[in-house]
Coordinates of C-alpha atoms in Angstrom, one line a residue:
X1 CA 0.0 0.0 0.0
X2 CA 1.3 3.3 -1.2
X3 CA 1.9 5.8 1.7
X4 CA -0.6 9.1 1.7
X5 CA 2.1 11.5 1.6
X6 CA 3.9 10.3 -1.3
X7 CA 2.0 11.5 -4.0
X8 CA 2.3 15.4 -2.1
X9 CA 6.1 14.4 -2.5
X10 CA 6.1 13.4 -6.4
X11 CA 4.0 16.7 -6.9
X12 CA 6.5 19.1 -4.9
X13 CA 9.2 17.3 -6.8
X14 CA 7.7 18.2 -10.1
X15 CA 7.1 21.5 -9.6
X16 CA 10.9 22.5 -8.0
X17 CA 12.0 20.3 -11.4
X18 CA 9.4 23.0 -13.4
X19 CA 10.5 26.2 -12.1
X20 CA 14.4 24.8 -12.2
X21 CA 14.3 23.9 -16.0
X22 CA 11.9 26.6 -16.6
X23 CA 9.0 26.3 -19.4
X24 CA 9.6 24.4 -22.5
X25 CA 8.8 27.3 -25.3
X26 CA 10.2 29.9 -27.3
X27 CA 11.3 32.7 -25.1
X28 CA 8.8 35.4 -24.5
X29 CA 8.4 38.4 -26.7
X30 CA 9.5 41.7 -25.4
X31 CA 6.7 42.9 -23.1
X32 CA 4.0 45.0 -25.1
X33 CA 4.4 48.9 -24.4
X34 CA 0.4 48.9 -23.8
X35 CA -1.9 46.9 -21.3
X36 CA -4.6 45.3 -22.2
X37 CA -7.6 47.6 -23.4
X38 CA -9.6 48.8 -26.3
X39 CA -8.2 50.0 -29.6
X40 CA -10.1 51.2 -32.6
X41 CA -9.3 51.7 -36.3
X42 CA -11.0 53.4 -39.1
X43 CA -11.9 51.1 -41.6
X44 CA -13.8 51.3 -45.2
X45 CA -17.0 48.7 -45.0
X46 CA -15.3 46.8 -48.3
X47 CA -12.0 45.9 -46.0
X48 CA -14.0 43.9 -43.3
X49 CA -14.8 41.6 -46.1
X50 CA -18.5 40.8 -45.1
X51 CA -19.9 41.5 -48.5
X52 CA -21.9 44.7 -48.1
X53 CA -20.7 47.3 -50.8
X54 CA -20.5 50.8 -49.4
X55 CA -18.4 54.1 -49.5
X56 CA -19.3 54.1 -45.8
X57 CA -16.2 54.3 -43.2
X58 CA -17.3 52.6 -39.8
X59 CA -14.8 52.8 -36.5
X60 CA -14.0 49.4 -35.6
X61 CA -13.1 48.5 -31.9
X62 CA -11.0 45.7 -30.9
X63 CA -8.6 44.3 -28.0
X64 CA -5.5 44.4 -27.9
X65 CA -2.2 44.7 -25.2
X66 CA -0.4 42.9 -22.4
X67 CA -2.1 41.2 -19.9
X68 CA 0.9 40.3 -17.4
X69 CA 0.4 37.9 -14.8
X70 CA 3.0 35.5 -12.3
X71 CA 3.6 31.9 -14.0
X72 CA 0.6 29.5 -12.6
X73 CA 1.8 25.9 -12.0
X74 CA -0.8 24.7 -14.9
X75 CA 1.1 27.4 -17.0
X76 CA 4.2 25.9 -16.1
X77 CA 3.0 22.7 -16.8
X78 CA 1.5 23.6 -20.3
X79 CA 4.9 24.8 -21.6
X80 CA 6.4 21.7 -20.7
X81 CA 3.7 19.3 -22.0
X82 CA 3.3 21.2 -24.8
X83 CA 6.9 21.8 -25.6
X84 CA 8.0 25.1 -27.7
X85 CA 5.8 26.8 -29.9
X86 CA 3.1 26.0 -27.6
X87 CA 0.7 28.5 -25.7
X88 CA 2.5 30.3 -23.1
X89 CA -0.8 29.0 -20.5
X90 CA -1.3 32.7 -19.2
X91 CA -4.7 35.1 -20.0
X92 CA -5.4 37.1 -23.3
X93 CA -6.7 40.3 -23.7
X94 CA -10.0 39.3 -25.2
X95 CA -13.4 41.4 -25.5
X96 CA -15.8 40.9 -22.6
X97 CA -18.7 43.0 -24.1
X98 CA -19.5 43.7 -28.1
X99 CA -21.3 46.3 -29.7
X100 CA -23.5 46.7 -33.1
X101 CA -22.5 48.6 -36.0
X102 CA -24.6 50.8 -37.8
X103 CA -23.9 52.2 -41.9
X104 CA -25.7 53.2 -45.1
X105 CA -25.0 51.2 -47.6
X106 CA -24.1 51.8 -51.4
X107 CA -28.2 51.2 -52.1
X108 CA -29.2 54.3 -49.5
X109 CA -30.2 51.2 -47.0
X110 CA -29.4 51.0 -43.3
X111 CA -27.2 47.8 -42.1
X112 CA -27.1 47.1 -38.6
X113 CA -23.9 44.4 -37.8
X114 CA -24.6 43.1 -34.3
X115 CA -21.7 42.2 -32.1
X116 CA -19.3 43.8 -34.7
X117 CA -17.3 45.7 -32.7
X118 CA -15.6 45.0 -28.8
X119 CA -16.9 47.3 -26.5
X120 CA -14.8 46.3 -23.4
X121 CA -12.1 44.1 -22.7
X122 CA -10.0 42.4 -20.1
X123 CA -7.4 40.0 -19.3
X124 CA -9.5 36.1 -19.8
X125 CA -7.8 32.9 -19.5

């Protein structure tokens, strides 16, 4: 019969053996100059490539920035499993709310395109 406290050993032992050889992945990118928060662009209604012909230009929101965080031990453990190339295991700036967007198009009609646009974002994952 297996003694209760070894597992608790093999676990502590594989986590000081993580953090000593460090993640297997490509080394980080240099830090983004920008958190995580919402950026916009001004784009023609031809360039999002949905189909709807207009002269129209619409402001389109998006995420985008750092989202720093400590190493997790299941982050840790992902860049090992995963080996490099894989996902670094931390969060992503992603949108947390979206927002319609509204144009005339090139036949004098309204278009309404739901959830188009992010309207607020955070750090997810």
């Amino acid at each position: 019969m297996a003694r209760p406290g070894l597992s608790w050993c093999f676990l502590l032992l594989l986590l000081l053996l993580l953090l000593l050889l460090g993640p297997c992945r490509a080394p980080p990118a240099a830090p983004p100059a920008a958190p995580c928060g919402l950026r916009s662009v001004s784009v023609g209604v031809g360039a999002l490539g949905l189909g709807y012909p207009s002269p129209e230009t619409v402001v389109f929101r998006y995420c985008g920035g750092g989202c720093p965080a400590p190493p997790t031990l299941h982050g840790l453990a992902l860049g090992a499993v995963l080996g490099p190339g894989g996902p670094a295991g931390g969060p992503c700036c992603r949108p947390t709310r979206y927002e319609d967007v509204v144009f005339l198009d090139s036949g004098l009609r309204w278009q309404r395109l739901p959830q188009l646009s992010a309207g607020a974002c955070a750090c997810l994952g």
